[in-house]
């Protein structure tokens, strides 16, 4: 029988494979961009640890309404979503203050989501709405301030930034939808289904983001090399 553990194990395997590919990809990234690139490897690596521990049944909590909640998922998100926002901000060349504010809002989103998932109504709903509002703030910063910074910089990098931001916003909007239909929300689907969908989206979001960023990095490196030594 396919159980939740199976989905956690597949999630761990997908994250491990993604981490490996992205770590190997680091060799092709120029030295001066390695620090920023390491964020892309750290994200799936953190998830490998979270998923591996969830396979072992660590961090499973019972919410006030009797639903099952995997707390490590939120620990993973608390670390990895600000890291992805940080990558976007650095790529765009946004001001440090703006990046920090976006990171703070992203962390707050996850904390509100966790608290809302744990508590029963009526408190559950304002907490979810608070998470939705802070998340809207993150999107706003990426569309206004990050965008303005990216538009001033290198055009190839700005194109990669916009692609990554679109990927991030579209995929991340799925998370609150899953939250709402899961047993911690309106209880329209069971925990196993919510876990399966989340594991799938998680691998796509973490590994996919890394691969798009890697390919963007390689393209802009190639473009820079070409303009430095034009072919005759
Ligand atoms: C919650 C509920 C509260 C409202 C919102 C949420 C958004 C969560 C997001 C999670 C993203 C996770 C990712 C993990 C992989 O890297 C907390 C579900 C808006 C956006 C991308």
Short mmCIF file of C-alpha atoms and ligand atoms in Angstrom, two decimals:
data_model
loop_
_atom_site.label_atom_id
_atom_site.label_comp_id
_atom_site.label_asym_id
_atom_site.label_seq_id
_atom_site.Cartn_x
_atom_site.Cartn_y
_atom_site.Cartn_z
CA UNK A 1 0.00 0.00 0.00
CA UNK A 2 1.20 3.48 -0.81
CA UNK A 3 1.45 5.45 2.39
CA UNK A 4 2.55 8.92 3.41
CA UNK A 5 6.00 7.51 4.14
CA UNK A 6 6.30 6.57 0.45
CA UNK A 7 5.70 10.18 -0.60
CA UNK A 8 8.17 11.46 1.96
CA UNK A 9 10.74 8.94 0.71
CA UNK A 10 10.16 9.96 -2.92
CA UNK A 11 10.44 13.60 -1.86
CA UNK A 12 13.75 12.88 -0.13
CA UNK A 13 15.04 11.03 -3.21
CA UNK A 14 13.98 13.84 -5.58
CA UNK A 15 15.61 16.46 -3.36
CA UNK A 16 18.80 14.38 -3.04
CA UNK A 17 19.05 13.97 -6.80
CA UNK A 18 18.39 17.68 -7.32
CA UNK A 19 21.02 18.62 -4.73
CA UNK A 20 23.55 16.39 -6.49
CA UNK A 21 22.86 17.85 -9.95
CA UNK A 22 23.00 21.42 -8.65
CA UNK A 23 26.21 20.72 -6.70
CA UNK A 24 27.86 19.34 -9.84
CA UNK A 25 26.57 22.36 -11.77
CA UNK A 26 28.47 24.64 -9.35
CA UNK A 27 31.70 23.69 -11.13
CA UNK A 28 30.56 25.58 -14.21
CA UNK A 29 29.71 28.72 -12.22
CA UNK A 30 32.46 31.39 -12.11
CA UNK A 31 34.18 31.87 -8.77
CA UNK A 32 32.70 35.33 -8.14
CA UNK A 33 29.14 33.96 -8.29
CA UNK A 34 29.73 30.82 -6.22
CA UNK A 35 28.56 32.31 -2.91
CA UNK A 36 25.22 33.31 -4.38
CA UNK A 37 24.96 30.00 -6.23
CA UNK A 38 25.49 28.03 -3.00
CA UNK A 39 21.99 29.18 -1.95
CA UNK A 40 20.57 27.05 -4.77
CA UNK A 41 22.32 23.95 -3.45
CA UNK A 42 21.49 24.68 0.20
CA UNK A 43 17.73 24.79 -0.48
CA UNK A 44 17.21 21.19 -1.70
CA UNK A 45 19.85 20.00 0.79
CA UNK A 46 17.80 21.37 3.69
CA UNK A 47 14.77 19.63 2.19
CA UNK A 48 16.65 16.29 1.99
CA UNK A 49 17.17 16.48 5.75
CA UNK A 50 13.55 17.50 6.40
CA UNK A 51 12.09 14.76 4.18
CA UNK A 52 14.46 12.09 5.53
CA UNK A 53 13.40 12.94 9.09
CA UNK A 54 9.72 12.92 8.06
CA UNK A 55 10.21 9.41 6.63
CA UNK A 56 11.30 8.46 10.15
CA UNK A 57 8.14 10.02 11.55
CA UNK A 58 9.88 12.93 13.24
CA UNK A 59 7.88 16.11 13.87
CA UNK A 60 4.38 14.82 13.32
CA UNK A 61 1.94 16.89 15.40
CA UNK A 62 -1.78 16.76 16.11
CA UNK A 63 -3.55 20.07 15.55
CA UNK A 64 -6.36 21.45 17.72
CA UNK A 65 -8.88 20.10 15.21
CA UNK A 66 -7.30 16.64 15.23
CA UNK A 67 -5.56 16.91 11.86
CA UNK A 68 -1.99 15.69 11.34
CA UNK A 69 0.63 18.34 10.73
CA UNK A 70 4.22 17.73 9.71
CA UNK A 71 6.10 20.45 11.57
CA UNK A 72 9.40 19.82 9.75
CA UNK A 73 7.77 20.96 6.55
CA UNK A 74 7.34 24.38 8.10
CA UNK A 75 10.91 24.35 9.48
CA UNK A 76 12.09 23.55 5.94
CA UNK A 77 9.99 26.39 4.46
CA UNK A 78 11.05 28.81 7.19
CA UNK A 79 14.63 28.32 6.03
CA UNK A 80 14.26 27.71 2.29
CA UNK A 81 11.68 30.28 1.20
CA UNK A 82 13.70 33.24 2.58
CA UNK A 83 16.77 31.72 0.89
CA UNK A 84 14.99 31.76 -2.48
CA UNK A 85 13.83 35.33 -1.88
CA UNK A 86 17.43 36.20 -0.96
CA UNK A 87 18.68 34.68 -4.23
CA UNK A 88 16.15 36.71 -6.21
CA UNK A 89 17.08 39.91 -4.37
CA UNK A 90 20.81 39.36 -4.89
CA UNK A 91 20.32 38.53 -8.56
CA UNK A 92 18.27 41.69 -9.04
CA UNK A 93 20.86 43.71 -7.16
CA UNK A 94 18.21 45.06 -4.78
CA UNK A 95 19.14 47.20 -1.76
CA UNK A 96 20.00 45.25 1.40
CA UNK A 97 17.20 46.90 3.41
CA UNK A 98 14.58 45.90 0.88
CA UNK A 99 15.88 42.32 0.75
CA UNK A 100 15.75 42.08 4.55
CA UNK A 101 12.16 43.32 4.63
CA UNK A 102 11.14 40.78 1.99
CA UNK A 103 12.90 38.01 3.95
CA UNK A 104 11.13 39.04 7.15
CA UNK A 105 7.74 38.99 5.45
CA UNK A 106 8.47 35.58 3.94
CA UNK A 107 9.43 34.13 7.32
CA UNK A 108 6.31 35.69 8.86
CA UNK A 109 4.16 34.02 6.16
CA UNK A 110 5.40 30.59 7.19
CA UNK A 111 5.00 31.30 10.93
CA UNK A 112 1.41 32.54 10.41
CA UNK A 113 0.66 29.52 8.22
CA UNK A 114 1.99 27.17 10.89
CA UNK A 115 0.07 28.85 13.71
CA UNK A 116 -3.13 28.86 11.64
CA UNK A 117 -2.68 25.18 10.79
CA UNK A 118 -2.20 24.29 14.46
CA UNK A 119 -5.12 26.28 15.88
CA UNK A 120 -8.86 25.70 15.57
CA UNK A 121 -11.32 28.23 14.15
CA UNK A 122 -12.04 31.06 14.69
CA UNK A 123 -8.33 31.96 15.24
CA UNK A 124 -7.27 29.75 12.31
CA UNK A 125 -8.71 32.09 9.66
CA UNK A 126 -7.22 35.45 10.65
CA UNK A 127 -3.85 33.70 10.93
CA UNK A 128 -4.20 32.33 7.41
CA UNK A 129 -5.19 35.78 6.16
CA UNK A 130 -2.20 37.32 7.94
CA UNK A 131 0.02 34.81 6.11
CA UNK A 132 -1.65 35.62 2.80
CA UNK A 133 -1.10 39.35 3.45
CA UNK A 134 2.59 39.01 4.32
CA UNK A 135 3.04 36.79 1.26
CA UNK A 136 1.38 39.47 -0.90
CA UNK A 137 3.97 41.85 0.59
CA UNK A 138 6.80 39.59 -0.59
CA UNK A 139 5.35 39.47 -4.11
CA UNK A 140 4.96 43.26 -4.04
CA UNK A 141 8.63 43.77 -3.13
CA UNK A 142 9.76 41.47 -5.94
CA UNK A 143 7.52 43.23 -8.47
CA UNK A 144 8.37 46.79 -7.38
CA UNK A 145 11.79 47.14 -5.70
CA UNK A 146 13.56 44.01 -7.00
CA UNK A 147 12.24 44.77 -10.48
CA UNK A 148 13.45 48.38 -10.37
CA UNK A 149 16.93 47.22 -9.34
CA UNK A 150 17.02 44.49 -12.01
CA UNK A 151 15.94 46.93 -14.73
CA UNK A 152 19.00 49.08 -13.98
CA UNK A 153 21.45 46.19 -14.29
CA UNK A 154 22.59 43.77 -16.94
CA UNK A 155 19.80 42.84 -19.40
CA UNK A 156 20.61 39.10 -19.49
CA UNK A 157 20.50 38.92 -15.70
CA UNK A 158 17.27 40.93 -15.60
CA UNK A 159 15.67 38.41 -17.98
CA UNK A 160 16.75 35.50 -15.75
CA UNK A 161 15.46 37.39 -12.70
CA UNK A 162 12.03 37.86 -14.32
CA UNK A 163 11.83 34.22 -15.37
CA UNK A 164 12.69 33.06 -11.83
CA UNK A 165 10.25 35.48 -10.23
CA UNK A 166 7.42 34.28 -12.48
CA UNK A 167 8.28 30.65 -11.72
CA UNK A 168 8.41 31.38 -7.99
CA UNK A 169 5.16 33.35 -7.78
CA UNK A 170 3.13 30.87 -9.86
CA UNK A 171 4.38 27.82 -7.94
CA UNK A 172 4.24 29.40 -4.50
CA UNK A 173 0.61 30.44 -4.90
CA UNK A 174 -0.22 26.71 -4.98
CA UNK A 175 0.94 26.27 -1.36
CA UNK A 176 -1.82 28.32 0.30
CA UNK A 177 -4.34 26.55 -1.98
CA UNK A 178 -3.11 23.16 -0.73
CA UNK A 179 -3.25 24.49 2.85
CA UNK A 180 -6.89 25.53 2.34
CA UNK A 181 -8.09 22.20 0.90
CA UNK A 182 -6.02 20.06 3.31
CA UNK A 183 -7.36 18.79 6.66
CA UNK A 184 -5.71 21.80 8.39
CA UNK A 185 -7.97 24.07 6.27
CA UNK A 186 -11.42 23.23 4.88
CA UNK A 187 -10.69 19.48 5.00
CA UNK A 188 -11.65 18.80 1.37
CA UNK A 189 -8.87 16.27 0.82
CA UNK A 190 -7.04 13.80 3.04
CA UNK A 191 -3.56 14.15 4.52
CA UNK A 192 -2.04 11.58 2.14
CA UNK A 193 -3.21 13.45 -0.97
CA UNK A 194 -2.10 16.81 0.43
CA UNK A 195 1.29 15.26 1.26
CA UNK A 196 1.70 13.77 -2.21
CA UNK A 197 0.86 17.06 -3.96
CA UNK A 198 3.08 19.07 -1.61
CA UNK A 199 6.04 16.72 -2.10
CA UNK A 200 5.68 17.01 -5.86
CA UNK A 201 5.38 20.81 -5.87
CA UNK A 202 8.25 21.06 -3.38
CA UNK A 203 10.65 19.15 -5.63
CA UNK A 204 9.59 21.17 -8.69
CA UNK A 205 9.87 24.46 -6.79
CA UNK A 206 13.25 23.77 -5.19
CA UNK A 207 15.06 21.82 -7.90
CA UNK A 208 13.33 23.61 -10.80
CA UNK A 209 14.23 27.03 -9.42
CA UNK A 210 17.85 25.90 -9.04
CA UNK A 211 18.03 24.51 -12.58
CA UNK A 212 16.54 27.64 -14.17
CA UNK A 213 18.93 29.80 -12.14
CA UNK A 214 21.89 27.59 -13.11
CA UNK A 215 21.01 27.75 -16.79
CA UNK A 216 20.59 31.53 -16.53
CA UNK A 217 23.95 31.83 -14.82
CA UNK A 218 25.65 29.78 -17.55
CA UNK A 219 24.00 31.81 -20.32
CA UNK A 220 25.08 35.13 -18.83
CA UNK A 221 28.60 33.80 -18.17
CA UNK A 222 28.84 32.70 -21.81
CA UNK A 223 27.55 36.09 -22.98
CA UNK A 224 30.09 37.90 -20.78
CA UNK A 225 32.96 35.74 -22.04
CA UNK A 226 31.92 36.37 -25.63
CA UNK A 227 31.76 40.12 -25.24
CA UNK A 228 35.14 40.11 -23.45
CA UNK A 229 36.80 38.21 -26.29
CA UNK A 230 34.70 38.64 -29.45
CA UNK A 231 35.04 35.79 -31.91
CA UNK A 232 36.53 36.80 -35.26
C1 LIG B 1 0.98 29.16 3.86
C2 LIG B 1 -0.31 29.42 4.64
C3 LIG B 1 -0.51 30.84 4.97
C4 LIG B 1 -0.64 31.67 3.74
C5 LIG B 1 0.44 31.36 2.74
C6 LIG B 1 1.21 30.22 2.80
C7 LIG B 1 2.29 30.11 1.81
C8 LIG B 1 3.29 29.25 1.78
C9 LIG B 1 4.32 29.21 0.77
C10 LIG B 1 5.18 28.19 0.84
C11 LIG B 1 6.24 27.96 -0.09
C12 LIG B 1 7.05 26.94 0.09
C13 LIG B 1 8.08 26.59 -0.82
C14 LIG B 1 8.89 25.56 -0.53
C15 LIG B 1 9.93 25.10 -1.38
O1 LIG B 1 10.92 25.77 -1.67
C16 LIG B 1 2.13 29.13 4.85
C17 LIG B 1 0.80 27.78 3.23
C18 LIG B 1 0.60 32.39 1.64
C19 LIG B 1 4.39 30.25 -0.26
C20 LIG B 1 8.27 27.29 -2.09
#
